[in-house]
Amino acid sequence: MLAAAAGVAVVTVTTVLGAWLSGDDGARRDVPKDVAWSKAGPLRPSCTGPACEGEDPAPMGCGGDGAMTTLGSLTATGGQRLQLRYGETCRTVWVRATGLLVGDRVVLTVPGRREQQIAAVARRDTGRYLVTPMVAAADPSEARACLLPEGGGEQECLGREPRREER
């Protein structure tokens, strides 16, 4: 690990030093019109299904453009916003939340799987996106996300209502 970090540092220093010595001031260079650009193919995720349980979707390659779908959105009474997301290649669901208030919790459930949640525990959590860990979901329509507001206010949910036997 230390050797890899040292290697990255050497490459970075060499690149910066080379640009400085060559007089490269970051000026834009024109690219010939006949140069063909190709878009890289989709990333392969680092996990799928149950192997993704509890992981963060972005570093696992599950939450990027073209890798996920927003199944539903909710703007709560207090202005908090939830998005229930599904990673097709990873076969998982998660919730992206923003506008949470300190003390708010978001709970994600899928029948037969371990519940995942996030909470806004400090002021810094209120001004950024928070993401629940992933839950495997063979059928994403079974997922449910609920906001449990700070102070015990009424929960607001999106997704499937649990069946009586699941309660």
GROMACS .gro file of C-alpha atoms in nm:
model
  167
    1MET     CA    1   0.000   0.000   0.000
    2LEU     CA    2   0.283   0.237   0.093
    3ALA     CA    3   0.469   0.149  -0.226
    4ALA     CA    4   0.160   0.229  -0.435
    5ALA     CA    5   0.119   0.567  -0.265
    6ALA     CA    6   0.487   0.645  -0.324
    7GLY     CA    7   0.450   0.547  -0.691
    8VAL     CA    8   0.152   0.782  -0.733
    9ALA     CA    9   0.347   1.065  -0.568
   10VAL     CA   10   0.646   1.013  -0.802
   11VAL     CA   11   0.422   1.016  -1.112
   12THR     CA   12   0.242   1.330  -0.992
   13VAL     CA   13   0.565   1.517  -0.916
   14THR     CA   14   0.718   1.410  -1.250
   15THR     CA   15   0.412   1.526  -1.445
   16VAL     CA   16   0.395   1.865  -1.271
   17LEU     CA   17   0.769   1.921  -1.298
   18GLY     CA   18   0.770   1.821  -1.667
   19ALA     CA   19   0.488   2.064  -1.747
   20TRP     CA   20   0.662   2.344  -1.556
   21LEU     CA   21   1.000   2.287  -1.723
   22SER     CA   22   0.844   2.267  -2.071
   23GLY     CA   23   0.676   2.602  -2.023
   24ASP     CA   24   0.330   2.443  -2.058
   25ASP     CA   25   0.098   2.704  -1.916
   26GLY     CA   26  -0.212   2.488  -1.950
   27ALA     CA   27  -0.305   2.647  -2.282
   28ARG     CA   28  -0.566   2.463  -2.485
   29ARG     CA   29  -0.435   2.270  -2.781
   30ASP     CA   30  -0.653   2.229  -3.088
   31VAL     CA   31  -0.746   1.873  -3.172
   32PRO     CA   32  -0.766   1.783  -3.541
   33LYS     CA   33  -1.125   1.733  -3.661
   34ASP     CA   34  -1.051   1.387  -3.797
   35VAL     CA   35  -0.958   1.246  -3.454
   36ALA     CA   36  -1.214   0.985  -3.351
   37TRP     CA   37  -1.318   0.982  -2.987
   38SER     CA   38  -1.463   0.675  -2.831
   39LYS     CA   39  -1.666   0.657  -2.515
   40ALA     CA   40  -1.555   0.394  -2.268
   41GLY     CA   41  -1.799   0.110  -2.212
   42PRO     CA   42  -1.994   0.069  -1.891
   43LEU     CA   43  -1.796  -0.002  -1.578
   44ARG     CA   44  -1.816  -0.347  -1.435
   45PRO     CA   45  -1.940  -0.335  -1.077
   46SER     CA   46  -1.725  -0.471  -0.796
   47CYS     CA   47  -2.019  -0.668  -0.657
   48THR     CA   48  -2.367  -0.799  -0.739
   49GLY     CA   49  -2.670  -0.891  -0.530
   50PRO     CA   50  -2.599  -1.012  -0.175
   51ALA     CA   51  -2.224  -0.941  -0.214
   52CYS     CA   52  -2.316  -0.568  -0.227
   53GLU     CA   53  -2.512  -0.571   0.102
   54GLY     CA   54  -2.401  -0.283   0.324
   55GLU     CA   55  -2.167  -0.131   0.065
   56ASP     CA   56  -2.163   0.226  -0.073
   57PRO     CA   57  -2.295   0.225  -0.433
   58ALA     CA   58  -2.050   0.475  -0.586
   59PRO     CA   59  -1.715   0.309  -0.509
   60MET     CA   60  -1.861  -0.032  -0.594
   61GLY     CA   61  -1.950   0.091  -0.947
   62CYS     CA   62  -2.325   0.065  -0.892
   63GLY     CA   63  -2.434   0.430  -0.881
   64GLY     CA   64  -2.284   0.597  -1.187
   65ASP     CA   65  -2.455   0.738  -1.495
   66GLY     CA   66  -2.623   0.462  -1.689
   67ALA     CA   67  -2.573   0.212  -1.406
   68MET     CA   68  -2.878   0.306  -1.200
   69THR     CA   69  -3.241   0.415  -1.222
   70THR     CA   70  -3.438   0.635  -0.985
   71LEU     CA   71  -3.745   0.428  -0.892
   72GLY     CA   72  -3.923   0.709  -0.710
   73SER     CA   73  -3.878   1.040  -0.533
   74LEU     CA   74  -4.034   1.199  -0.228
   75THR     CA   75  -4.024   1.555  -0.102
   76ALA     CA   76  -4.129   1.540   0.263
   77THR     CA   77  -4.331   1.797   0.452
   78GLY     CA   78  -4.014   1.945   0.603
   79GLY     CA   79  -3.845   1.975   0.261
   80GLN     CA   80  -3.624   1.667   0.292
   81ARG     CA   81  -3.585   1.481  -0.039
   82LEU     CA   82  -3.546   1.107  -0.087
   83GLN     CA   83  -3.470   0.917  -0.406
   84LEU     CA   84  -3.510   0.540  -0.415
   85ARG     CA   85  -3.251   0.408  -0.659
   86TYR     CA   86  -3.187   0.074  -0.828
   87GLY     CA   87  -2.855  -0.043  -0.970
   88GLU     CA   88  -2.938  -0.271  -1.262
   89THR     CA   89  -2.594  -0.430  -1.294
   90CYS     CA   90  -2.554  -0.470  -0.917
   91ARG     CA   91  -2.915  -0.577  -0.853
   92THR     CA   92  -2.935  -0.354  -0.546
   93VAL     CA   93  -3.136  -0.062  -0.410
   94TRP     CA   94  -3.034   0.235  -0.198
   95VAL     CA   95  -3.164   0.577  -0.098
   96ARG     CA   96  -3.005   0.910  -0.177
   97ALA     CA   97  -3.124   1.182   0.062
   98THR     CA   98  -3.070   1.555   0.081
   99GLY     CA   99  -3.205   1.841   0.291
  100LEU     CA  100  -3.212   1.626   0.603
  101LEU     CA  101  -3.229   1.798   0.939
  102VAL     CA  102  -2.996   1.702   1.224
  103GLY     CA  103  -3.152   1.397   1.387
  104ASP     CA  104  -3.347   1.279   1.077
  105ARG     CA  105  -3.309   0.912   0.983
  106VAL     CA  106  -3.377   0.734   0.655
  107VAL     CA  107  -3.457   0.362   0.668
  108LEU     CA  108  -3.445   0.130   0.365
  109THR     CA  109  -3.619  -0.208   0.377
  110VAL     CA  110  -3.656  -0.498   0.136
  111PRO     CA  111  -3.844  -0.810   0.255
  112GLY     CA  112  -3.607  -1.085   0.361
  113ARG     CA  113  -3.300  -0.856   0.364
  114ARG     CA  114  -3.120  -0.664   0.638
  115GLU     CA  115  -3.250  -0.309   0.691
  116GLN     CA  116  -3.008  -0.025   0.609
  117GLN     CA  117  -3.023   0.333   0.731
  118ILE     CA  118  -2.852   0.668   0.744
  119ALA     CA  119  -2.888   0.960   0.984
  120ALA     CA  120  -2.801   1.327   0.977
  121VAL     CA  121  -2.592   1.340   1.294
  122ALA     CA  122  -2.421   1.677   1.248
  123ARG     CA  123  -2.483   2.006   1.072
  124ARG     CA  124  -2.246   1.907   0.788
  125ASP     CA  125  -2.488   1.625   0.699
  126THR     CA  126  -2.771   1.871   0.629
  127GLY     CA  127  -2.616   2.040   0.327
  128ARG     CA  128  -2.504   1.739   0.125
  129TYR     CA  129  -2.627   1.412  -0.020
  130LEU     CA  130  -2.628   1.113   0.211
  131VAL     CA  131  -2.662   0.761   0.074
  132THR     CA  132  -2.778   0.446   0.252
  133PRO     CA  133  -2.573   0.132   0.216
  134MET     CA  134  -2.705  -0.098  -0.058
  135VAL     CA  135  -2.956  -0.379  -0.011
  136ALA     CA  136  -2.981  -0.671  -0.256
  137ALA     CA  137  -3.311  -0.665  -0.445
  138ALA     CA  138  -3.404  -0.927  -0.702
  139ASP     CA  139  -3.732  -0.733  -0.738
  140PRO     CA  140  -3.670  -0.361  -0.675
  141SER     CA  141  -4.045  -0.293  -0.659
  142GLU     CA  142  -4.039  -0.451  -0.310
  143ALA     CA  143  -3.812  -0.178  -0.170
  144ARG     CA  144  -3.941   0.085   0.074
  145ALA     CA  145  -3.768   0.400   0.199
  146CYS     CA  146  -3.895   0.596   0.498
  147LEU     CA  147  -3.794   0.929   0.649
  148LEU     CA  148  -3.817   0.933   1.028
  149PRO     CA  149  -3.796   1.301   1.114
  150GLU     CA  150  -3.605   1.430   1.414
  151GLY     CA  151  -3.829   1.487   1.713
  152GLY     CA  152  -4.061   1.196   1.640
  153GLY     CA  153  -4.271   1.352   1.366
  154GLU     CA  154  -4.479   1.132   1.140
  155GLN     CA  155  -4.272   0.914   0.905
  156GLU     CA  156  -4.308   0.964   0.532
  157CYS     CA  157  -4.235   0.677   0.294
  158LEU     CA  158  -4.207   0.584  -0.070
  159GLY     CA  159  -4.208   0.242  -0.226
  160ARG     CA  160  -4.406  -0.069  -0.150
  161GLU     CA  161  -4.629  -0.095   0.157
  162PRO     CA  162  -4.526  -0.396   0.368
  163ARG     CA  163  -4.768  -0.690   0.376
  164ARG     CA  164  -4.934  -0.764   0.709
  165GLU     CA  165  -4.719  -1.071   0.773
  166GLU     CA  166  -4.401  -0.858   0.730
  167ARG     CA  167  -4.494  -0.603   0.996
   0.00000   0.00000   0.00000
